[in-house]
Short mmCIF file of C-alpha atoms and ligand atoms in Angstrom, two decimals:
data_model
loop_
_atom_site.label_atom_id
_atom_site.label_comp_id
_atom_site.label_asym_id
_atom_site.label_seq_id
_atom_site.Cartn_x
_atom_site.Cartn_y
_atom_site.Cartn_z
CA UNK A 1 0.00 0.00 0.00
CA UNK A 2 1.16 3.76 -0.36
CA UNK A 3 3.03 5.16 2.89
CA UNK A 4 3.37 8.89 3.48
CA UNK A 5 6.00 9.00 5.73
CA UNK A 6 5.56 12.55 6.48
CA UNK A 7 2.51 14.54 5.22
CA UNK A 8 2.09 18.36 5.49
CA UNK A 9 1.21 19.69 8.72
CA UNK A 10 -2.58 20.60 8.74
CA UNK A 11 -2.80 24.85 8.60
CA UNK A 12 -4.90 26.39 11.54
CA UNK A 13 -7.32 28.76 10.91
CA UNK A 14 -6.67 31.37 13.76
CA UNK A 15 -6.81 34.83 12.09
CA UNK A 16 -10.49 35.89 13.04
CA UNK A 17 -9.88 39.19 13.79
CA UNK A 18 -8.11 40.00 10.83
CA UNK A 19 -10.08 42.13 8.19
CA UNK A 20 -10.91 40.05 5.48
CA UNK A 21 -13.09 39.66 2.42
CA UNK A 22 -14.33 36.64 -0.09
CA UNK A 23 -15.23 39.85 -2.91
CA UNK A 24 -18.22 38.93 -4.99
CA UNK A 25 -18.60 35.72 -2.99
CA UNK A 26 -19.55 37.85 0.12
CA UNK A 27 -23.17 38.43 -1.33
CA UNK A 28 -23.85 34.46 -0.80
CA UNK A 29 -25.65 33.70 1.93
CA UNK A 30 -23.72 31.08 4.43
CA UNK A 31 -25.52 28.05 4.21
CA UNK A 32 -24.95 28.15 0.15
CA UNK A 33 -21.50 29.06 0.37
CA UNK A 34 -21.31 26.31 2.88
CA UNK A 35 -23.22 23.80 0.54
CA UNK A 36 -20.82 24.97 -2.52
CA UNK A 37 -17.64 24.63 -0.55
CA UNK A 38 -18.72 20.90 0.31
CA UNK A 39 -19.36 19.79 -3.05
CA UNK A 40 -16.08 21.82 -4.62
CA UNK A 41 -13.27 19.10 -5.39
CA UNK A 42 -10.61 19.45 -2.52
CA UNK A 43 -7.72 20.74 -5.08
CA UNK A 44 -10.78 23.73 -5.61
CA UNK A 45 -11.13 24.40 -2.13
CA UNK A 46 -7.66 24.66 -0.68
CA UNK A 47 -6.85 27.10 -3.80
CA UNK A 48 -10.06 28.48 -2.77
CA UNK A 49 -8.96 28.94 0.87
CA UNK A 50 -5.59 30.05 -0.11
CA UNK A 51 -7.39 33.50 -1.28
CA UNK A 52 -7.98 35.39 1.42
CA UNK A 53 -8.03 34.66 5.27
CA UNK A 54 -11.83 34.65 5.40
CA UNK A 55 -12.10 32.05 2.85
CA UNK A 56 -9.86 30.07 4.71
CA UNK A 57 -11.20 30.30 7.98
CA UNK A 58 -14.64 29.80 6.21
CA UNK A 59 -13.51 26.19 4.92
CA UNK A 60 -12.08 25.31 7.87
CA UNK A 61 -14.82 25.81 10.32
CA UNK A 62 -16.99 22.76 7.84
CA UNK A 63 -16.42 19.78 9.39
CA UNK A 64 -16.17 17.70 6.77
CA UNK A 65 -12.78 19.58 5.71
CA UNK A 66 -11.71 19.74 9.42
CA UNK A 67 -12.08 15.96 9.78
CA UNK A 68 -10.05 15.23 6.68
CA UNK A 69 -7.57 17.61 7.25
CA UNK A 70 -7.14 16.68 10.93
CA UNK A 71 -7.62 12.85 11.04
CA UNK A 72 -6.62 11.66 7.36
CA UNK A 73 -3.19 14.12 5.53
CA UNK A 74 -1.49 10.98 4.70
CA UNK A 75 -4.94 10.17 2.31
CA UNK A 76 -4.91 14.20 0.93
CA UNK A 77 -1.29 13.83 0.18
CA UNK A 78 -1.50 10.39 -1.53
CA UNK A 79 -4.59 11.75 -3.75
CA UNK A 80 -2.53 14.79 -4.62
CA UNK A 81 0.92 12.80 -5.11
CA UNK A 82 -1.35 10.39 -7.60
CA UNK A 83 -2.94 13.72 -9.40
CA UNK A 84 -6.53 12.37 -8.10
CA UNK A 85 -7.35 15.65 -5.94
CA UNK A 86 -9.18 17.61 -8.18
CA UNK A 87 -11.55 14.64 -8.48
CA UNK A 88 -13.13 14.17 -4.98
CA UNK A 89 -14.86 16.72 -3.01
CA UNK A 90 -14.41 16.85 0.99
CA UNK A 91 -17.73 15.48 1.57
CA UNK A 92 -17.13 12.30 -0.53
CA UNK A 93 -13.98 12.14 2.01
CA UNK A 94 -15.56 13.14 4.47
CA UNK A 95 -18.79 10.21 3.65
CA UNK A 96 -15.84 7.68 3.30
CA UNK A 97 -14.12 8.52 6.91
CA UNK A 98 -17.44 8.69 8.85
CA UNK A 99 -18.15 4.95 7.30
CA UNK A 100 -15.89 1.71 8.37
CA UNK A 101 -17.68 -0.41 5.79
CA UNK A 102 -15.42 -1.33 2.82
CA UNK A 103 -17.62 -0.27 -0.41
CA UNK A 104 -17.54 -3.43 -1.92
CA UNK A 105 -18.10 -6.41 0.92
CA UNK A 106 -19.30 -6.04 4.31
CA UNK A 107 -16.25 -6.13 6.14
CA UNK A 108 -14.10 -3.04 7.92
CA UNK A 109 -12.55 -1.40 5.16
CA UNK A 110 -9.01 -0.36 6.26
CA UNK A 111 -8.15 1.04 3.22
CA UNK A 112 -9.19 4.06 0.88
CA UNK A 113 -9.62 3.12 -2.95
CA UNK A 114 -8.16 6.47 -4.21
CA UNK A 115 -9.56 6.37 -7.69
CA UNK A 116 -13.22 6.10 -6.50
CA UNK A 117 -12.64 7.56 -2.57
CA UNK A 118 -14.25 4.53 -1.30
CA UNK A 119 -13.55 2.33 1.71
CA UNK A 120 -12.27 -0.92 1.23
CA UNK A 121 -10.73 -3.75 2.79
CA UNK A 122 -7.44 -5.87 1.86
CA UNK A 123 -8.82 -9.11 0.17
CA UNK A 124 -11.33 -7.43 -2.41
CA UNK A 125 -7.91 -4.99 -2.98
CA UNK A 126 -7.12 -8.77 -4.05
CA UNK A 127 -9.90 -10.28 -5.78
CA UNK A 128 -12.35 -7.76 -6.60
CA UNK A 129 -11.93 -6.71 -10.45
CA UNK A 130 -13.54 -3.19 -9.68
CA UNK A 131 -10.80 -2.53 -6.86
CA UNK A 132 -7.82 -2.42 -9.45
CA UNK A 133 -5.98 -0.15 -11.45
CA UNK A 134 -4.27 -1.25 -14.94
CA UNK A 135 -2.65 0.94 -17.44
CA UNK A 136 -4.92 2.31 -20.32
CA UNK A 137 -3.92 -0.01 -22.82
CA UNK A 138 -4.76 -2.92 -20.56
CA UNK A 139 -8.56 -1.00 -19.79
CA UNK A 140 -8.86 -0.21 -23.68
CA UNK A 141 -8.27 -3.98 -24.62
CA UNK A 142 -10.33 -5.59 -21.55
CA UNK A 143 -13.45 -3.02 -22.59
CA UNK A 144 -12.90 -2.49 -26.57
CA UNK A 145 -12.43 1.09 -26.15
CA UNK A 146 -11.07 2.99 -28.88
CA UNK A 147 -8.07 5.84 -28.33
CA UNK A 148 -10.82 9.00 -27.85
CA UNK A 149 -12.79 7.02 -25.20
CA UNK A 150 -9.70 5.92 -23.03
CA UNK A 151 -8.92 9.40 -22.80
CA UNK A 152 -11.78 10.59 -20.72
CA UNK A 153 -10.68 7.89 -18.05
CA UNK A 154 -9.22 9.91 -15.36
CA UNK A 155 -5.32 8.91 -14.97
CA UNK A 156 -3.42 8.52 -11.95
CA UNK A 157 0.19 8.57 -11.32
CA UNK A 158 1.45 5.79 -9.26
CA UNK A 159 3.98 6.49 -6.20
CA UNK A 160 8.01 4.86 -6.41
CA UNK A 161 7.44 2.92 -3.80
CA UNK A 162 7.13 -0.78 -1.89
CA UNK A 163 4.33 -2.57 -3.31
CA UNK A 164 2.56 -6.00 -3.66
CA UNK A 165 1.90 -9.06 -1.60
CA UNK A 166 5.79 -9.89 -1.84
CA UNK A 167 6.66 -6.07 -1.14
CA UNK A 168 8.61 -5.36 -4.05
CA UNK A 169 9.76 -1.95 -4.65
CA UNK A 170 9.69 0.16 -7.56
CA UNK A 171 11.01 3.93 -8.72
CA UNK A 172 8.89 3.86 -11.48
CA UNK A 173 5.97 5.94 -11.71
CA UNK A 174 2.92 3.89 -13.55
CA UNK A 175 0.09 6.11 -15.60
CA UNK A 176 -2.96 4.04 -14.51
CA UNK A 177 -6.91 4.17 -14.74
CA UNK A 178 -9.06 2.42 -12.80
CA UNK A 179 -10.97 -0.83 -14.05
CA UNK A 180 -14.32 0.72 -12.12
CA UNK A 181 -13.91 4.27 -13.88
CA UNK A 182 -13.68 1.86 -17.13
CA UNK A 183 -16.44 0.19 -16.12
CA UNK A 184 -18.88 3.04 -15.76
CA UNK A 185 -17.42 4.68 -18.90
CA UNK A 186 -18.96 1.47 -20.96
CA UNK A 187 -21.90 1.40 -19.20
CA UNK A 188 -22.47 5.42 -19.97
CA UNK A 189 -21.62 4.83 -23.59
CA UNK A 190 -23.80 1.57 -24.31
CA UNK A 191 -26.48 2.65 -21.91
CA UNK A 192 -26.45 -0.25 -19.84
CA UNK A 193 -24.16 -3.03 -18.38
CA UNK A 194 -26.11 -6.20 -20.53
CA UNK A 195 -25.67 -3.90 -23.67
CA UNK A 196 -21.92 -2.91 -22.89
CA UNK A 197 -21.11 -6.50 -22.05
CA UNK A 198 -22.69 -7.91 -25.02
CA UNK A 199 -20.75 -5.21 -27.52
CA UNK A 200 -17.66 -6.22 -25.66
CA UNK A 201 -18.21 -9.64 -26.23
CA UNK A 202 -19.15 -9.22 -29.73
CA UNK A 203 -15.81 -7.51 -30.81
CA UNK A 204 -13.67 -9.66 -28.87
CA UNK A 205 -15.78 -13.00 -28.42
CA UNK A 206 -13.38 -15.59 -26.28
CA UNK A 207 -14.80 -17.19 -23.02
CA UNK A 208 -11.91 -15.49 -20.82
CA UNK A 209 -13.35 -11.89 -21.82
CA UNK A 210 -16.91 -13.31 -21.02
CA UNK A 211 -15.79 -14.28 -17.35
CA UNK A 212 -13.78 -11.62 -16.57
CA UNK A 213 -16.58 -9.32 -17.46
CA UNK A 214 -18.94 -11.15 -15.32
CA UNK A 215 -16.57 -10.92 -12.85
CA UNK A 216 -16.42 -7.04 -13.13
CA UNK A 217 -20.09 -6.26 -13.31
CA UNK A 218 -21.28 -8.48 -10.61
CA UNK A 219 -22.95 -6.98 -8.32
CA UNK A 220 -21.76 -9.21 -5.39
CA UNK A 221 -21.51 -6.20 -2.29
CA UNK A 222 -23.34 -8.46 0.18
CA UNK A 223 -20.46 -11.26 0.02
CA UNK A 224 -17.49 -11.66 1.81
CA UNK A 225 -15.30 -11.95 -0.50
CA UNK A 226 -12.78 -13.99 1.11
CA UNK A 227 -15.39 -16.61 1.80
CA UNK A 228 -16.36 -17.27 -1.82
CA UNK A 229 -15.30 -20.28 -3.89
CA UNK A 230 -12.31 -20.06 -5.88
CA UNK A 231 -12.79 -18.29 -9.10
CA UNK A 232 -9.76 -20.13 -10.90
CA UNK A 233 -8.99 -16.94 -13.38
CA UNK A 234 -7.71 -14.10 -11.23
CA UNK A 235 -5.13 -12.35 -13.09
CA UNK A 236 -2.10 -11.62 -11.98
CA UNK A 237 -2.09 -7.53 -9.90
CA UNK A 238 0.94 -6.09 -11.32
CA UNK A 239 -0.23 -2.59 -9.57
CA UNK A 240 -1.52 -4.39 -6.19
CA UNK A 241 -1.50 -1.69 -3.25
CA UNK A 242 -0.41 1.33 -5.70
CA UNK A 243 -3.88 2.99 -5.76
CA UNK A 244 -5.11 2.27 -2.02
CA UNK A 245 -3.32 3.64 1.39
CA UNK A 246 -4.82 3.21 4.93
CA UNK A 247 -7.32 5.14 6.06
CA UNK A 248 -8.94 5.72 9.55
CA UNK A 249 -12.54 5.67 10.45
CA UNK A 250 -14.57 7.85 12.76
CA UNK A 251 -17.69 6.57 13.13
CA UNK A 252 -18.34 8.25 16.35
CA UNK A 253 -16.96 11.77 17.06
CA UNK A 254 -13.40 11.91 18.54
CA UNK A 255 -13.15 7.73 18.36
CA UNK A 256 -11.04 7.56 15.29
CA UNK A 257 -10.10 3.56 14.78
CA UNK A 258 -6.66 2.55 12.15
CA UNK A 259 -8.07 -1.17 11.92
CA UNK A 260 -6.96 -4.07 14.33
CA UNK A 261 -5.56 -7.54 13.19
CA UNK A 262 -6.33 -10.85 14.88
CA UNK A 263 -3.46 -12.44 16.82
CA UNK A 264 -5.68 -15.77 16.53
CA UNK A 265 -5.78 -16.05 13.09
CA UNK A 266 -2.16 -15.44 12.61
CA UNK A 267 -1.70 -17.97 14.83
CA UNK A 268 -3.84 -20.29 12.70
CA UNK A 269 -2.10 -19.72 9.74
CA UNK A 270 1.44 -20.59 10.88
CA UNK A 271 -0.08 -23.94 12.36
CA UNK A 272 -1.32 -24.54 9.20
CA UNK A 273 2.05 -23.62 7.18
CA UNK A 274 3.55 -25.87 9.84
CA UNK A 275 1.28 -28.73 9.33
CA UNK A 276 -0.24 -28.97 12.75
CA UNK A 277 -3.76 -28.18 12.19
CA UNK A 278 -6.05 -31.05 11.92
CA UNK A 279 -8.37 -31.25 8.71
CA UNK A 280 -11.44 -31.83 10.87
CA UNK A 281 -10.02 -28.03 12.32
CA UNK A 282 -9.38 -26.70 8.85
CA UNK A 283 -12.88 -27.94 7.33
CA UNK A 284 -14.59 -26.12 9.75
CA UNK A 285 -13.01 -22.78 9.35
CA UNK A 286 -13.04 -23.06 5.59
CA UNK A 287 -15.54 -23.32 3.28
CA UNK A 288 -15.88 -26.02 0.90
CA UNK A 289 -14.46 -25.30 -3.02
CA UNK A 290 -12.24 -23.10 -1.19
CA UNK A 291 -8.20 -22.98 -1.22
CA UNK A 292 -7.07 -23.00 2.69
CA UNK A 293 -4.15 -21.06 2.11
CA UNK A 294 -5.72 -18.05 0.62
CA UNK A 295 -8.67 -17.93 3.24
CA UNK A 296 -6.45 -18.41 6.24
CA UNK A 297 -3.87 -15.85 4.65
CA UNK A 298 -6.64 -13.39 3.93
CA UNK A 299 -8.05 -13.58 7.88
CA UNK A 300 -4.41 -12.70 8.73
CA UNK A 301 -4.70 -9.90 6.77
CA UNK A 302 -8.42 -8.72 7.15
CA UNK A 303 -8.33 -5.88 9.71
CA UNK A 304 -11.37 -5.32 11.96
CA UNK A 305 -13.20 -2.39 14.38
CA UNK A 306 -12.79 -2.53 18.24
CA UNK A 307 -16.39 -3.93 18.06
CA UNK A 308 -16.05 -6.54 14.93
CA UNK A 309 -12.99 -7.78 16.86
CA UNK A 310 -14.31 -8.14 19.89
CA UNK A 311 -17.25 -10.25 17.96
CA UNK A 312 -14.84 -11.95 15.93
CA UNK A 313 -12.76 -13.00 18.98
CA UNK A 314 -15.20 -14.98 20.08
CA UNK A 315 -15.37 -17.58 17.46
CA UNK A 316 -11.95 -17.35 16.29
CA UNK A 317 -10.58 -21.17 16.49
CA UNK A 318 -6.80 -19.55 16.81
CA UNK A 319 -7.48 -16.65 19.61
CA UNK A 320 -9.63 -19.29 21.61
CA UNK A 321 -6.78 -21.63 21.50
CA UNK A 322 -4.27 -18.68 22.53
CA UNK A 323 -6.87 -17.59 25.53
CA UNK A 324 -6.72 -21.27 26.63
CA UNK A 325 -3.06 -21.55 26.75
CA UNK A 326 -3.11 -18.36 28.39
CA UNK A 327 -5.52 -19.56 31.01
CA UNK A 328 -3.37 -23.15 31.71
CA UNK A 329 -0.13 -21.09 32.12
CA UNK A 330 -2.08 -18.28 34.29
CA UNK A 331 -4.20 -21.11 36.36
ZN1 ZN B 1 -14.16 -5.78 0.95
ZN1 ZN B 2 -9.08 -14.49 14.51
#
């Protein structure tokens, strides 16, 4: 995933006494100005606060921009390191921090998908076709889009960085688009996702296109991902973790939450590399048509609330196990 290891210091608005003036903008009333401000992308509105003092102590008495600012800079650098600012406004930010649900499964989403601003967690970042970015050549081939229309994907600019499940680093910087912007670009242009998929099928008619589309414009948000059958065809993620960095939740005021990780389930997976865990054990924790290793890897890496890991806890075959050892060596 992207790290910021040091983003800019949030400004404070302080300078009330100061006399100051928006110009024309003065004869808005408030609660417009207010309304405008929230919907302006957040490149917009820091320009926009950059004007005059009173504009800036004006956007920085919403909440919405206070929260972002104060609680997420790593996320406001990434999106302006990646060239992705100008196309999210501080309330979609704002909508994504206030939620802890990842946008496409019902887990805690840990992460922010920069290209959409959406919540998400680690293994649809994995398997989930809409949560990946690919360069345009790769979207123009997967959706039959000619030159003209993969230019009004938006492009981002990947970070040099350490990326992927094997942490491999990279100087390069990638142009990318996302597969959902692609996505919603077909369906715009054919008017609907049967008639995009079937004019994508007709110009390049193999059965790999046909699943990989079904894959893309399933509509599967009620799932768990991780707990789904093998699919069998997931391409390979060249760009895994290059569009997504952590993100915190506040779902109640002044409680912000970074994601926790189950000590259980790690523990369950090294038993498991290690060959100690019965299949009686491993049939119960995994369901069937399901490859062990990639479930048990992915609840190593799913990150939870305070309150889903608190649930979780208590039917977690690994933490159990660790409380009862616990117990033995305490008793
Ligand atoms: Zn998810
Ligand atoms: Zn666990």
């Amino acid at each position: 995933m992207i790290t910021i290891p040091d983003p800019p210091k949030p400004m404070e608005a302080n300078l009330q006494n100061c006399a100051s003036s928006l110009g024309i903008l003065d004869r808005l009333p408030a609660e417009l100005l207010h309304e405008v401000l929230r919907s302006l992308d957040f490149q917009s509105a820091i320009r926009f606060s950059r004007v005059s003092i009173q504009g800036k102590n004006i956007l920085y008495s919403l909440p919405a921009y206070r929260d972002v600012i104060k609680h997420a800079p790593h996320a406001l650098a990434a999106l302006s390191q990646t060239k992705l600012l100008h196309l999210h406004s501080a309330s979609e930010l704002h909508n994504a921090l206030r939620n802890e649900r990842c946008a496409t499964c019902p887990e805690y989403g840990v992460y922010l998908f920069l290209p959409t601003c959406e919540r998400c967690c680690w293994q649809c970042l994995r398997s989930n076709p809409t949560r990946r970015v690919v360069s345009p050549t790769a979207a123009a081939k997967t959706f039959a889009l000619s030159p003209k229309m993969v230019q009004r994907l938006p492009v981002m600019f990947s970070i040099p960085g350490t990326y992927g499940v094997v942490c491999k680093s990279t100087q390069k910087s990638y142009r990318l688009v996302s597969v959902s912007a692609a996505k919603e670009l077909v369906v715009s242009i054919y008017g609907s996702a049967e008639n995009a998929i079937e004019a994508i099928i007709h110009r390049q008619p193999n059965e790999q296109t046909a699943r990989y589309l079904q894959a893309i414009f399933s509509d599967s948000t009620c799932l768990d991902s991780l707990m789904i059958p093998d699919q069998g065809n997931a391409r390979v993620d060249r760009y895994f973790g290059m569009a997504s960095i952590p993100f915190p939740s506040l779902t109640t005021p002044d409680i912000v939450e970074h994601g926790l990780w189950c000590k259980g389930c790690e523990w369950t997976y090294k038993q498991y590399k290690d060959r100690r865990l019965s299949a009686y054990v491993i049939a119960n924790i995994v369901p069937t048509d399901c490859n062990p290793d990639r479930v048990l890897f992915g609840m190593v890496r799913r990150a939870r609330s305070r309150i889903r890991l608190s649930a979780h806890i208590r039917h977690c075959y690994g933490a159990q196990q660790l409380l009862a050892d616990q117990g033995v060596q305490e008793g």
